[in-house]
Coordinates of C-alpha atoms in Angstrom, one line a residue:
F8 CA 12.5 -18.1 10.0
L9 CA 10.8 -14.3 8.8
Q10 CA 7.3 -16.2 8.1
A11 CA 7.4 -17.5 11.5
S12 CA 8.2 -14.4 12.7
R13 CA 5.6 -12.4 11.3
I14 CA 3.3 -14.8 12.3
R15 CA 4.1 -14.4 16.1
Q16 CA 3.5 -10.6 16.0
F17 CA 0.3 -11.2 14.6
S18 CA 0.3 -14.0 17.7
G19 CA -2.0 -11.2 20.0
I20 CA -4.5 -10.2 17.3
H21 CA -5.0 -14.2 16.3
Q22 CA -6.2 -14.2 19.7
L23 CA -8.7 -11.9 19.4
S24 CA -12.3 -12.7 17.3
P25 CA -11.9 -12.0 14.1
R26 CA -14.3 -8.6 14.1
S27 CA -11.4 -7.3 16.6
G28 CA -8.8 -7.9 14.8
R29 CA -9.9 -6.4 11.5
L30 CA -10.9 -3.2 13.6
V31 CA -7.4 -3.0 15.2
M32 CA -6.2 -3.4 11.6
L33 CA -7.8 -1.0 10.2
A34 CA -7.6 1.6 13.1
V35 CA -3.7 0.7 13.1
A36 CA -3.4 1.2 8.9
A37 CA -4.5 4.9 9.9
L38 CA -2.1 5.6 12.3
V39 CA 0.3 4.0 10.1
T40 CA -0.8 6.4 7.0
V41 CA -0.8 9.4 9.4
L42 CA 2.8 9.1 10.1
L43 CA 3.5 8.4 6.3
L44 CA 1.5 11.7 5.3
L45 CA 4.0 13.4 8.2
V46 CA 7.0 11.9 7.5
F47 CA 7.2 12.1 3.4
R48 CA 4.9 14.9 3.2
S49 CA 6.4 16.7 0.2
S50 CA 6.9 13.3 -1.8
F51 CA 3.2 12.9 -1.4
D52 CA 2.5 16.8 -2.2
V53 CA 4.4 16.4 -5.3
L54 CA 2.7 12.8 -5.9
E55 CA -0.9 14.0 -5.4
E56 CA -0.3 17.3 -7.5
R57 CA 0.9 15.2 -10.8
L58 CA -1.8 12.5 -10.8
G59 CA -4.1 15.3 -9.6
A60 CA -4.1 17.1 -12.9
L61 CA -5.0 14.0 -14.9
G62 CA -8.3 15.0 -15.4
W63 CA -6.9 18.1 -16.8
T64 CA -3.8 16.4 -19.0
L65 CA -6.7 13.2 -20.4
F66 CA -8.8 15.8 -21.4
A67 CA -7.6 18.9 -22.1
D68 CA -10.0 21.2 -23.6
E69 CA -8.4 22.5 -26.9
T70 CA -11.1 25.6 -27.7
L71 CA -9.1 28.8 -28.6
E72 CA -8.7 31.0 -25.9
E73 CA -9.3 34.5 -28.0
R74 CA -10.0 36.7 -24.8
V75 CA -6.4 36.6 -23.4
P76 CA -4.1 36.3 -26.5
I77 CA 0.0 36.7 -25.8
V78 CA 2.2 38.9 -27.3
A79 CA 5.3 37.3 -26.8
I80 CA 9.1 38.2 -26.8
D81 CA 9.9 35.3 -28.7
E82 CA 13.6 33.9 -29.8
R83 CA 12.2 35.4 -33.5
S84 CA 11.7 38.8 -31.8
L85 CA 14.9 38.7 -30.2
S86 CA 17.1 37.3 -33.3
E87 CA 15.2 40.6 -35.4
V88 CA 14.8 43.2 -32.7
G89 CA 17.6 42.6 -30.9
P90 CA 18.5 41.2 -27.8
W91 CA 16.5 41.0 -24.4
P92 CA 16.7 43.5 -22.3
W93 CA 15.1 45.6 -24.9
T94 CA 15.3 49.1 -24.9
R95 CA 12.4 51.3 -23.6
A96 CA 12.3 52.6 -26.8
Q97 CA 11.5 49.6 -28.2
M98 CA 9.5 48.1 -25.5
A99 CA 7.4 51.9 -26.2
S100 CA 7.3 51.2 -30.2
L101 CA 5.6 47.3 -28.7
V102 CA 3.4 48.7 -26.0
S103 CA 2.3 51.4 -29.2
A104 CA 1.3 48.9 -31.0
I105 CA -0.4 46.7 -29.6
D106 CA -2.7 49.9 -28.4
S107 CA -3.0 50.7 -32.2
A108 CA -4.7 47.4 -32.6
G109 CA -7.0 48.3 -29.8
A110 CA -6.5 46.3 -26.9
Q111 CA -8.8 47.0 -24.2
L112 CA -5.8 46.0 -21.7
Q113 CA -2.5 45.1 -21.4
L114 CA -0.8 43.3 -18.7
H115 CA 2.9 43.5 -19.1
D116 CA 4.7 40.0 -17.5
I117 CA 8.0 42.1 -17.0
V118 CA 9.5 44.0 -14.4
Y119 CA 11.4 47.5 -15.1
P120 CA 13.5 47.6 -12.0
E121 CA 16.1 50.3 -12.6
S122 CA 15.6 53.9 -14.2
K123 CA 17.4 53.7 -18.0
I124 CA 17.2 56.4 -21.1
G125 CA 14.2 56.3 -22.6
D126 CA 11.5 56.0 -19.4
A127 CA 10.1 59.1 -20.4
E128 CA 8.9 57.6 -24.0
L129 CA 8.0 54.3 -22.2
L130 CA 5.4 55.9 -19.4
S131 CA 4.2 57.9 -22.4
A132 CA 3.0 54.9 -24.2
L133 CA 1.6 53.4 -21.2
Q134 CA -0.1 56.2 -20.2
S135 CA -1.8 56.9 -23.8
T136 CA -3.3 53.3 -24.1
N137 CA -6.0 52.3 -23.0
G138 CA -4.8 50.1 -19.8
A139 CA -1.5 49.1 -18.9
L140 CA -0.7 47.5 -16.1
L141 CA 3.3 46.2 -14.6
A142 CA 4.1 44.0 -12.6
Q143 CA 6.4 43.5 -9.0
V144 CA 8.1 40.8 -7.9
P145 CA 7.7 40.8 -3.4
G146 CA 10.9 38.5 -2.5
L147 CA 8.8 35.6 -1.2
Q148 CA 11.8 33.6 -1.8
G149 CA 13.8 35.6 1.3
Q150 CA 15.0 38.2 -1.0
S151 CA 15.4 41.4 1.0
T152 CA 16.3 43.4 -2.0
Q153 CA 14.1 46.6 -2.4
A154 CA 14.4 48.4 -6.0
G155 CA 12.1 50.8 -7.2
L156 CA 8.9 51.0 -5.8
M157 CA 6.0 49.0 -4.6
T158 CA 2.5 51.3 -6.2
H159 CA -0.8 50.4 -5.9
P160 CA -2.2 48.4 -2.7
L161 CA -5.3 47.2 -1.6
S162 CA -7.2 49.1 1.2
G163 CA -9.2 47.3 3.4
I164 CA -7.1 44.0 4.0
S165 CA -5.1 43.9 7.0
C166 CA -1.6 42.2 7.1
S167 CA -1.7 42.2 11.0
A168 CA -1.0 39.0 12.8
G169 CA -4.6 38.1 14.3
S170 CA -6.5 39.5 11.5
G171 CA -8.3 35.6 9.8
L172 CA -5.9 35.3 7.3
Q173 CA -2.5 35.5 7.2
V174 CA -1.3 36.2 3.9
P175 CA 2.3 35.8 2.8
S176 CA 4.3 39.5 4.0
T177 CA 7.9 40.4 2.8
S178 CA 10.2 43.7 3.1
G179 CA 12.0 42.5 -0.1
Y180 CA 10.7 43.4 -3.7
L181 CA 11.3 44.0 -7.2
A182 CA 9.5 47.0 -8.7
A183 CA 9.8 50.3 -11.2
P184 CA 11.2 53.2 -10.4
A185 CA 8.7 55.8 -8.6
S186 CA 8.8 57.4 -12.5
F187 CA 6.1 54.9 -13.0
S188 CA 4.0 54.9 -10.1
A189 CA 1.1 56.2 -11.9
V190 CA 1.5 52.8 -13.8
A191 CA -1.2 50.2 -12.8
K192 CA 0.9 47.8 -11.1
G193 CA 0.3 43.6 -10.2
H194 CA 2.8 41.2 -8.4
I195 CA 3.8 38.2 -10.3
A196 CA 5.3 36.2 -7.3
P197 CA 4.2 32.4 -8.0
I198 CA 4.9 29.4 -5.7
I199 CA 7.2 26.9 -6.5
S200 CA 5.9 23.7 -5.6
A201 CA 9.3 20.9 -4.8
D202 CA 9.4 19.6 -7.9
G203 CA 10.0 23.2 -9.4
A204 CA 6.6 23.4 -11.2
V205 CA 3.7 26.5 -10.4
R206 CA 0.4 25.5 -9.7
K207 CA -0.9 28.5 -7.2
T208 CA 0.3 31.8 -6.8
P209 CA -0.4 34.0 -4.0
A210 CA -3.5 36.6 -4.8
I211 CA -2.2 38.8 -1.6
V212 CA 1.1 39.1 -1.2
C213 CA 2.0 42.0 1.9
V214 CA 4.9 44.0 1.4
D215 CA 6.2 46.8 4.0
N216 CA 2.3 46.1 5.9
Q217 CA 0.6 47.0 2.8
A218 CA -1.6 43.8 0.7
Y219 CA -0.7 43.9 -2.8
P220 CA -2.9 42.0 -5.4
A221 CA -1.7 39.6 -7.9
L222 CA -1.4 40.5 -11.7
V223 CA -4.4 39.1 -12.5
L224 CA -6.6 40.3 -10.2
A225 CA -5.1 43.5 -10.6
A226 CA -6.2 43.1 -14.1
F227 CA -9.4 43.7 -13.4
L228 CA -9.7 46.3 -10.4
Q229 CA -7.8 48.6 -13.0
A230 CA -10.5 47.7 -15.6
T231 CA -13.2 49.2 -13.4
K232 CA -11.2 52.7 -13.8
S233 CA -12.2 52.8 -10.2
S234 CA -9.3 55.2 -8.0
S235 CA -10.2 53.3 -5.0
W236 CA -8.7 48.9 -4.7
E237 CA -11.0 48.8 -2.2
A238 CA -11.4 44.1 -1.1
S239 CA -12.3 42.1 1.9
I240 CA -11.2 38.3 3.0
T241 CA -13.7 36.7 4.4
P242 CA -13.7 32.7 5.3
G243 CA -16.4 30.1 3.5
S244 CA -19.2 29.3 5.2
S245 CA -20.5 25.6 3.4
V246 CA -19.2 22.8 3.5
L247 CA -18.0 23.1 0.6
D248 CA -17.5 26.5 0.3
P249 CA -13.0 27.5 -0.3
A250 CA -11.2 28.1 3.0
Y251 CA -11.5 32.3 1.9
I252 CA -13.0 34.1 -0.2
L253 CA -11.6 37.4 -1.7
R254 CA -14.5 39.8 -2.9
F255 CA -13.7 44.0 -4.8
S256 CA -16.0 46.6 -3.6
A257 CA -15.8 47.6 -7.5
Y258 CA -16.0 44.5 -9.0
P259 CA -19.7 42.9 -7.3
G260 CA -20.1 39.3 -7.8
L261 CA -16.4 38.2 -8.2
D262 CA -15.3 35.9 -5.6
I263 CA -12.2 35.0 -5.4
P264 CA -12.0 31.4 -3.9
L265 CA -8.5 31.5 -2.2
D266 CA -7.4 28.1 0.1
S267 CA -6.0 28.0 3.7
E268 CA -2.7 30.1 2.7
G269 CA -4.4 32.5 0.0
N270 CA -3.1 31.7 -2.8
L271 CA -4.9 30.7 -6.2
R272 CA -4.8 28.0 -8.1
I273 CA -3.9 27.8 -11.6
S274 CA -6.7 26.0 -13.6
F275 CA -4.9 23.5 -16.7
A276 CA -7.7 22.7 -18.0
S277 CA -6.9 24.1 -21.1
S278 CA -4.4 23.1 -23.5
P279 CA -1.6 24.8 -24.5
A280 CA -2.2 25.5 -27.9
A281 CA -5.2 26.7 -26.8
F282 CA -3.9 29.7 -26.1
I283 CA -2.8 32.2 -28.6
A284 CA 0.2 33.2 -29.5
I285 CA 1.8 36.4 -31.4
S286 CA 4.9 37.0 -32.1
A287 CA 6.7 40.6 -30.4
A288 CA 8.0 41.0 -33.9
D289 CA 5.1 40.8 -35.7
V290 CA 3.0 43.3 -33.6
I291 CA 5.9 45.3 -34.1
S292 CA 6.4 45.5 -37.3
G293 CA 2.8 45.0 -38.5
A294 CA 2.9 41.5 -40.1
A295 CA 0.8 39.6 -37.5
D296 CA -3.1 39.7 -37.6
M297 CA -4.1 42.5 -35.5
S298 CA -7.6 42.5 -35.2
M299 CA -6.8 38.9 -32.4
L300 CA -6.1 42.2 -30.6
D301 CA -8.7 44.8 -30.8
G302 CA -10.9 44.4 -27.9
Q303 CA -9.1 42.0 -26.1
W304 CA -7.2 41.8 -22.7
V305 CA -3.4 41.1 -23.6
L306 CA -0.7 39.6 -22.0
V307 CA 3.0 40.3 -23.1
G308 CA 5.7 37.9 -21.6
V309 CA 9.3 36.7 -22.8
T310 CA 9.0 32.9 -23.7
A311 CA 12.0 33.3 -25.6
F312 CA 14.1 30.1 -23.9
G313 CA 17.8 31.5 -21.8
T314 CA 15.2 33.8 -20.5
G315 CA 14.8 33.0 -17.1
D316 CA 11.2 32.9 -17.5
I317 CA 10.4 29.0 -17.7
V318 CA 8.7 26.7 -15.8
P319 CA 7.7 23.0 -15.5
T320 CA 3.7 22.4 -16.2
P321 CA 1.6 19.4 -16.0
Y322 CA 1.8 19.6 -19.9
N323 CA 5.2 20.6 -20.2
G324 CA 8.6 20.8 -18.1
A325 CA 9.1 24.3 -19.8
T326 CA 6.2 26.5 -20.4
P327 CA 6.5 30.3 -20.5
G328 CA 5.4 32.1 -17.6
V329 CA 3.1 34.6 -19.0
E330 CA 1.1 31.1 -19.8
L331 CA 0.1 30.8 -16.3
H332 CA -0.8 34.2 -16.1
A333 CA -3.4 33.9 -19.2
R334 CA -4.9 30.1 -17.8
L335 CA -5.0 32.7 -14.4
L336 CA -6.5 35.0 -16.3
A337 CA -9.1 32.6 -18.4
S338 CA -10.2 30.7 -15.2
V339 CA -11.2 34.4 -13.3
L340 CA -13.4 35.6 -16.8
D341 CA -15.2 32.4 -16.8
F342 CA -15.9 32.3 -12.9
D343 CA -14.4 28.8 -13.0
I344 CA -11.3 28.6 -10.4
P345 CA -10.1 25.3 -9.5
Y346 CA -10.2 25.2 -5.5
T347 CA -10.0 22.7 -2.5
P348 CA -12.7 22.8 0.0
K349 CA -12.7 23.9 3.6
S350 CA -14.2 20.8 4.9
A351 CA -12.0 18.8 1.8
L352 CA -10.2 16.9 5.5
L353 CA -13.1 15.7 6.6
I354 CA -14.2 14.6 3.4
Q355 CA -11.1 12.8 3.0
I356 CA -11.8 10.8 6.4
F357 CA -15.2 10.3 5.7
L358 CA -14.0 8.6 1.8
S359 CA -11.3 6.3 4.3
L360 CA -14.0 5.4 6.4
I361 CA -16.2 4.7 3.2
F362 CA -13.5 2.5 2.4
A363 CA -12.6 1.0 5.7
A364 CA -15.8 -0.4 6.0
V365 CA -15.5 -1.9 2.0
L366 CA -12.6 -3.4 3.5
Y367 CA -13.8 -4.6 6.3
L368 CA -16.7 -6.5 4.1
I369 CA -14.2 -8.1 1.8
A370 CA -12.1 -9.1 5.0
S371 CA -15.5 -10.6 6.6
K372 CA -16.3 -13.2 3.2
T373 CA -14.9 -16.6 2.6
E374 CA -11.0 -17.8 2.3
R375 CA -10.8 -17.1 -1.3
L376 CA -12.8 -14.2 -1.7
T377 CA -11.0 -12.4 1.3
A378 CA -7.5 -13.0 -0.3
Y379 CA -8.8 -12.1 -4.2
G380 CA -10.7 -9.0 -2.9
L381 CA -8.1 -7.4 -0.9
S382 CA -5.3 -8.1 -3.3
V383 CA -7.8 -6.0 -6.1
A384 CA -8.6 -3.4 -3.1
V385 CA -4.7 -2.5 -2.6
L386 CA -5.2 -1.0 -6.5
A387 CA -9.3 -0.3 -6.7
L388 CA -9.5 1.9 -3.8
P389 CA -6.7 4.0 -5.0
L390 CA -7.8 4.3 -8.4
A391 CA -11.2 5.0 -7.3
A392 CA -10.0 7.8 -5.0
L393 CA -7.8 9.1 -7.9
L394 CA -11.3 9.1 -10.2
L395 CA -13.3 10.5 -7.7
H396 CA -10.4 13.1 -7.4
I397 CA -11.0 13.5 -11.2
Q398 CA -14.3 13.6 -11.5
L399 CA -15.0 16.4 -9.3
L400 CA -12.4 18.1 -10.7
Q401 CA -13.6 18.0 -14.2
T402 CA -17.3 19.2 -13.3
S403 CA -17.1 21.8 -10.0
N404 CA -13.4 22.4 -9.9
L405 CA -13.4 21.0 -6.8
W406 CA -9.5 20.1 -6.3
L407 CA -10.8 17.8 -3.0
G408 CA -7.1 15.7 -3.1
W409 CA -7.1 12.0 -2.9
V410 CA -3.6 10.2 -1.7
A411 CA -4.7 10.8 1.9
P412 CA -7.9 8.0 1.0
A413 CA -5.5 5.9 -1.5
L414 CA -2.2 6.1 1.4
Y415 CA -4.8 4.4 3.8
S416 CA -6.9 2.0 2.2
A417 CA -3.4 0.6 -0.2
V418 CA -2.2 0.4 3.8
A419 CA -5.6 -1.3 5.2
S420 CA -5.8 -3.7 2.2
G421 CA -1.7 -5.0 2.9
L422 CA -2.8 -4.8 6.8
L423 CA -6.0 -6.9 6.5
L424 CA -4.4 -9.0 3.5
L425 CA -1.2 -10.1 5.8
L426 CA -3.1 -10.6 8.6
E427 CA -6.2 -13.1 7.0
H428 CA -2.1 -14.5 5.4
S429 CA -1.0 -15.0 9.2
R430 CA -4.0 -16.6 10.3
V431 CA -4.4 -18.5 7.6
R432 CA -1.1 -19.8 8.4
A433 CA -1.4 -19.7 11.5
E434 CA -4.2 -21.9 11.0
R435 CA -2.8 -24.7 9.2
S436 CA 0.3 -24.8 11.1
R437 CA -2.4 -26.0 14.0
V438 CA -4.0 -28.1 11.2
F439 CA -0.5 -29.7 10.4
G440 CA 0.1 -30.5 14.3
N441 CA -2.8 -31.7 15.3
L442 CA -2.2 -33.6 11.8
N443 CA 1.3 -34.7 13.0
S444 CA -0.5 -35.8 16.2
Y445 CA -2.1 -38.9 14.6
L446 CA 0.7 -39.5 11.5
P447 CA 4.3 -39.4 11.1
S448 CA 5.6 -36.3 10.4
D449 CA 6.3 -37.0 6.5
I450 CA 3.0 -38.3 6.3
A451 CA 1.1 -35.9 7.9
R452 CA 3.0 -33.3 5.7
E453 CA 2.3 -35.0 2.2
I454 CA -1.1 -35.0 3.8
A455 CA -1.8 -31.6 4.6
Y456 CA 0.0 -30.1 1.4
S457 CA -1.7 -32.0 -1.1
V458 CA -4.4 -32.3 -3.4
P459 CA -6.1 -35.3 -2.0
S460 CA -7.2 -38.0 -4.8
S461 CA -8.7 -41.3 -4.8
N462 CA -5.6 -43.2 -6.2
I463 CA -3.2 -45.4 -4.8
N464 CA -0.9 -43.7 -2.8
A465 CA 1.6 -45.7 -1.9
K466 CA 5.6 -47.1 -2.8
R467 CA 7.7 -49.9 -1.1
C468 CA 10.2 -49.6 0.7
D469 CA 12.3 -51.7 3.1
V470 CA 11.3 -51.3 7.2
T471 CA 12.2 -52.5 10.1
L472 CA 8.8 -53.1 11.8
L473 CA 8.3 -53.3 15.5
S474 CA 4.8 -54.0 17.4
A475 CA 4.2 -53.9 21.1
D476 CA 1.2 -54.8 22.9
L477 CA -0.1 -54.9 25.7
R478 CA -1.3 -58.9 26.9
N479 CA -4.5 -59.2 29.2
F480 CA -5.7 -55.9 28.6
S481 CA -9.2 -56.6 27.6
A482 CA -9.3 -58.4 31.0
F483 CA -8.1 -55.4 32.6
G484 CA -10.4 -53.2 30.6
E485 CA -13.4 -55.6 32.0
A486 CA -12.4 -55.2 35.3
R487 CA -11.8 -51.2 35.5
A488 CA -13.6 -48.0 35.0
P489 CA -13.3 -47.2 31.0
E490 CA -11.5 -43.5 32.0
E491 CA -8.9 -45.7 34.3
S492 CA -8.5 -48.2 31.2
A493 CA -7.9 -44.6 29.1
A494 CA -5.1 -43.7 31.6
V495 CA -3.6 -46.9 31.5
L496 CA -3.2 -46.7 27.9
H497 CA -2.2 -43.7 27.4
F498 CA 0.7 -44.4 29.7
F499 CA 1.7 -46.5 27.5
F500 CA 1.4 -44.9 24.4
T501 CA 3.2 -41.6 25.5
R502 CA 6.0 -43.6 27.2
A503 CA 6.6 -45.6 24.3
T504 CA 6.4 -43.0 21.4
E505 CA 9.1 -41.2 23.7
I506 CA 11.9 -44.8 24.2
I507 CA 11.1 -45.6 20.5
E508 CA 11.8 -41.9 19.3
Q509 CA 14.5 -41.3 21.2
C510 CA 15.6 -44.5 19.2
G511 CA 15.4 -43.1 15.6
G512 CA 12.0 -44.8 14.6
R513 CA 8.2 -43.4 14.6
V514 CA 5.1 -45.0 15.9
H515 CA 3.0 -45.5 12.4
E516 CA -0.2 -46.7 14.4
F517 CA -1.7 -47.0 17.5
K518 CA -4.3 -49.3 16.9
G519 CA -5.9 -50.8 20.4
D520 CA -4.0 -51.4 23.0
S521 CA -1.2 -52.3 20.8
L522 CA 1.2 -50.0 18.3
R523 CA 3.5 -50.2 14.8
A524 CA 6.3 -48.8 15.2
V525 CA 8.8 -48.4 11.9
W526 CA 13.2 -47.8 11.4
D527 CA 13.9 -47.5 7.6
G528 CA 16.2 -50.0 6.1
H529 CA 16.4 -53.4 7.4
H530 CA 19.9 -53.0 7.7
Q531 CA 21.5 -53.6 11.0
R532 CA 21.8 -50.6 12.4
A533 CA 17.7 -50.4 12.4
A534 CA 17.6 -53.8 13.8
T535 CA 19.5 -52.7 16.9
A536 CA 17.8 -49.9 17.4
A537 CA 14.6 -51.4 17.5
L538 CA 15.4 -54.4 19.5
K539 CA 16.9 -51.6 22.1
A540 CA 14.1 -49.7 22.0
G541 CA 12.4 -53.1 22.9
I542 CA 14.2 -54.1 25.6
A543 CA 13.7 -50.5 27.1
M544 CA 10.1 -50.7 26.4
Q545 CA 10.4 -53.7 28.9
S546 CA 12.6 -52.6 31.4
D547 CA 10.9 -48.8 31.7
L548 CA 7.1 -50.3 31.6
S549 CA 7.2 -52.9 33.4
D550 CA 8.6 -51.0 36.4
S551 CA 5.9 -48.0 36.2
L552 CA 3.4 -49.6 34.7
L553 CA 2.5 -53.1 34.5
T554 CA 3.2 -54.7 37.9
N555 CA 1.0 -51.8 39.7
F556 CA -2.4 -52.3 37.7
A557 CA -3.3 -56.9 38.6
P558 CA -6.9 -56.7 39.8
N559 CA -7.8 -59.5 41.6
G560 CA -8.0 -63.0 40.1
L561 CA -6.3 -61.1 37.4
E562 CA -3.4 -62.2 35.3
P563 CA -0.9 -59.0 35.6
L564 CA -0.6 -56.9 32.6
A565 CA 2.6 -58.2 29.8
L566 CA 3.7 -55.6 27.2
G567 CA 5.1 -58.3 24.3
V568 CA 7.7 -57.0 21.8
G569 CA 7.9 -58.2 17.9
I570 CA 10.7 -57.3 15.6
E571 CA 11.0 -58.3 12.1
Q572 CA 12.6 -56.5 9.0
G573 CA 11.7 -56.4 5.4
P574 CA 9.9 -55.0 2.6
A575 CA 6.6 -53.0 3.0
L576 CA 4.5 -50.7 1.1
I577 CA 3.4 -47.4 2.9
G578 CA 1.1 -45.0 1.6
S579 CA -2.6 -44.3 1.2
I580 CA -5.7 -45.9 -0.6
G581 CA -9.2 -45.6 -0.4
P582 CA -11.4 -42.7 -1.8
A583 CA -10.3 -39.3 -1.8
H584 CA -13.3 -38.0 1.0
R585 CA -11.8 -41.0 3.3
R586 CA -8.3 -41.7 2.7
S587 CA -6.1 -44.4 5.5
H588 CA -2.9 -44.4 5.9
T589 CA -1.7 -47.5 5.9
L590 CA 1.1 -49.9 6.4
L591 CA 1.1 -53.2 3.9
G592 CA 3.4 -56.1 2.9
D593 CA 4.4 -59.8 4.3
T594 CA 6.3 -58.0 6.7
V595 CA 3.5 -56.3 8.6
A596 CA 1.7 -59.6 9.1
I597 CA 5.0 -61.5 9.6
T598 CA 5.7 -59.0 12.5
L599 CA 2.3 -58.9 13.9
R600 CA 2.1 -62.7 14.0
I601 CA 5.4 -62.7 15.8
Q602 CA 4.2 -60.2 18.4
E603 CA 1.0 -62.4 19.2
M604 CA 3.6 -65.3 19.7
T605 CA 5.0 -64.0 22.6
A606 CA 3.1 -64.9 24.9
D607 CA 2.1 -68.6 23.4
I608 CA 6.0 -69.2 24.1
A609 CA 6.3 -67.2 27.1
Q610 CA 8.6 -64.3 25.8
P611 CA 8.6 -60.6 26.0
I612 CA 10.6 -60.1 22.8
L613 CA 10.4 -62.1 19.5
I614 CA 12.4 -61.1 16.8
G615 CA 12.0 -62.9 13.2
E616 CA 14.9 -64.6 11.5
C617 CA 15.6 -62.0 9.0
A618 CA 16.2 -58.6 11.6
A619 CA 18.1 -61.6 13.6
R620 CA 20.6 -62.8 11.2
Q621 CA 21.4 -58.4 11.3
L622 CA 22.1 -59.3 15.5
G623 CA 24.8 -61.9 15.5
D624 CA 26.9 -59.6 17.9
Q625 CA 23.5 -59.7 20.6
A626 CA 23.1 -63.3 23.0
L627 CA 20.3 -64.1 20.6
E628 CA 18.1 -67.4 22.0
S629 CA 16.3 -70.1 19.0
Q630 CA 13.1 -71.2 20.0
G631 CA 12.5 -72.9 17.2
S632 CA 10.5 -72.7 13.2
Y633 CA 6.9 -72.3 14.1
L634 CA 4.1 -72.2 11.4
L635 CA 2.7 -68.7 12.6
A636 CA -0.8 -68.2 12.4
G637 CA -2.3 -67.4 9.0
L638 CA 0.7 -67.8 7.2
K639 CA 1.9 -71.4 5.4
T640 CA 5.5 -71.4 5.8
P641 CA 7.8 -71.4 9.0
H642 CA 9.5 -69.0 10.5
V643 CA 12.0 -69.5 13.1
L644 CA 12.1 -66.7 16.4
F645 CA 14.5 -65.4 18.4

């Protein structure tokens, strides 16, 4: 029932040409894809990000990143130095130890939000270093609390509406107290995805109409020792450019690619093992190899579990947040920041059009190639979209995106496959219907759904047969036009078939101006039904057909009916490429001869002796014993 319903739903498309039907399906697939992407946007975004990062995770770079060592406040540090948060004196000791090792710049992924005892000592240690930055956190998650003082904004970046890229804006923040205003700062406000992972961070955040750079970007400005942090954001110009480009006046040549929302994408090209992490306890005690910090930009962050700075990444479900800053810092140092080109949507649409053309060509092939080709395309084309995304990410750091063309190709493949399946089903139903108009339904079904064979395919069964013939039809046809003869036969076959089927029988074949009908079994019920059909045919056809077509000089048409019961062989014979459905056996021959005898003894209906035994309740009249033509045994007719 469901299959029939689907076929009916596609019946309008089947009325179109195959070419038009395929184009309609491709257009419908586009609409369905857009609808799915809108309704399940967050789910598809997560899927795109997770599988899109396979190029990084499967081919991770294991090269050690020695330029950005991490001083980790880990579990051992908390055990040896003290529980977190540490006192200002303990942090001052760590700052001084890192500076003594020759670090060029310290980036603290730590916020000092309130004044505490020892602030002066920590401030002195920070100001004595070659360079240091502290973190400040804009309240992008809806926090309105203001703690401390936000410092070191950028000039040249407008936070007003209508100024091009609208950077994230908030009024809440968490920052170091005013006493630390002389120490450079940068924000740490990551973008948290629907699955809790951090894959992007805003390059700029506006707080009270002041634009503040990310911690990693502030490091480059601090390294220039420039007194003015001036920047500009301009739209990308070429097809493969990012949506926006961030530039710093003090650092010419450093182009920071931003997406349409002003975010930096974090690169996960390097394996987590590539980043060097030194325990803060070893740095304070001097037990670490301090040469690893000499001349480097050192990140200081908390990595101990339970401190709240743990996020999932493509590599691990629990990664210290400071590692993300190390990744960003390394990619900026290498001028190798992944980004989404401004024309990514157009490229995805173009790729979808290519997939549509491929699917159209596959659907235009033979039935077998179409079935297998579209089935393979359901998986192959989405995989091709993913592989193209991975290839561009690996070779050009382009995050193109792959879900849209992959989803479109899968939906389009499925719809085309459904269209072809329903078309084949419709054609098969039409062929079966046509075949059923020439053969009994059970025989038509067997022929339609079985493989042709050159063997005899027949079975022996007991049947009741009826043979009906239009007498004098040859002379009638000689005197009338062929079209009129055909009309007479058509009426005869049509009305006789209706009567036979109403009586529970089935027409086995039309042959010349006669027909053969079959009832299963040789019992009383079958014989009575056959006799009833014969009487109805005589009555109905004699009144509506036979007496009205008697040309001058010719006897009128008459109907002769013969009925008999017995065994018969029903099935198909002949070579596989030209089979013939047949009804064989003595019963068949006897029934035909009985029907021929209706003309000789001038009786409209004659019944053989086997069938007559089943009709004892009927007023049968014996016509005597006859040696039927071609047979050796006499038969009593009734």
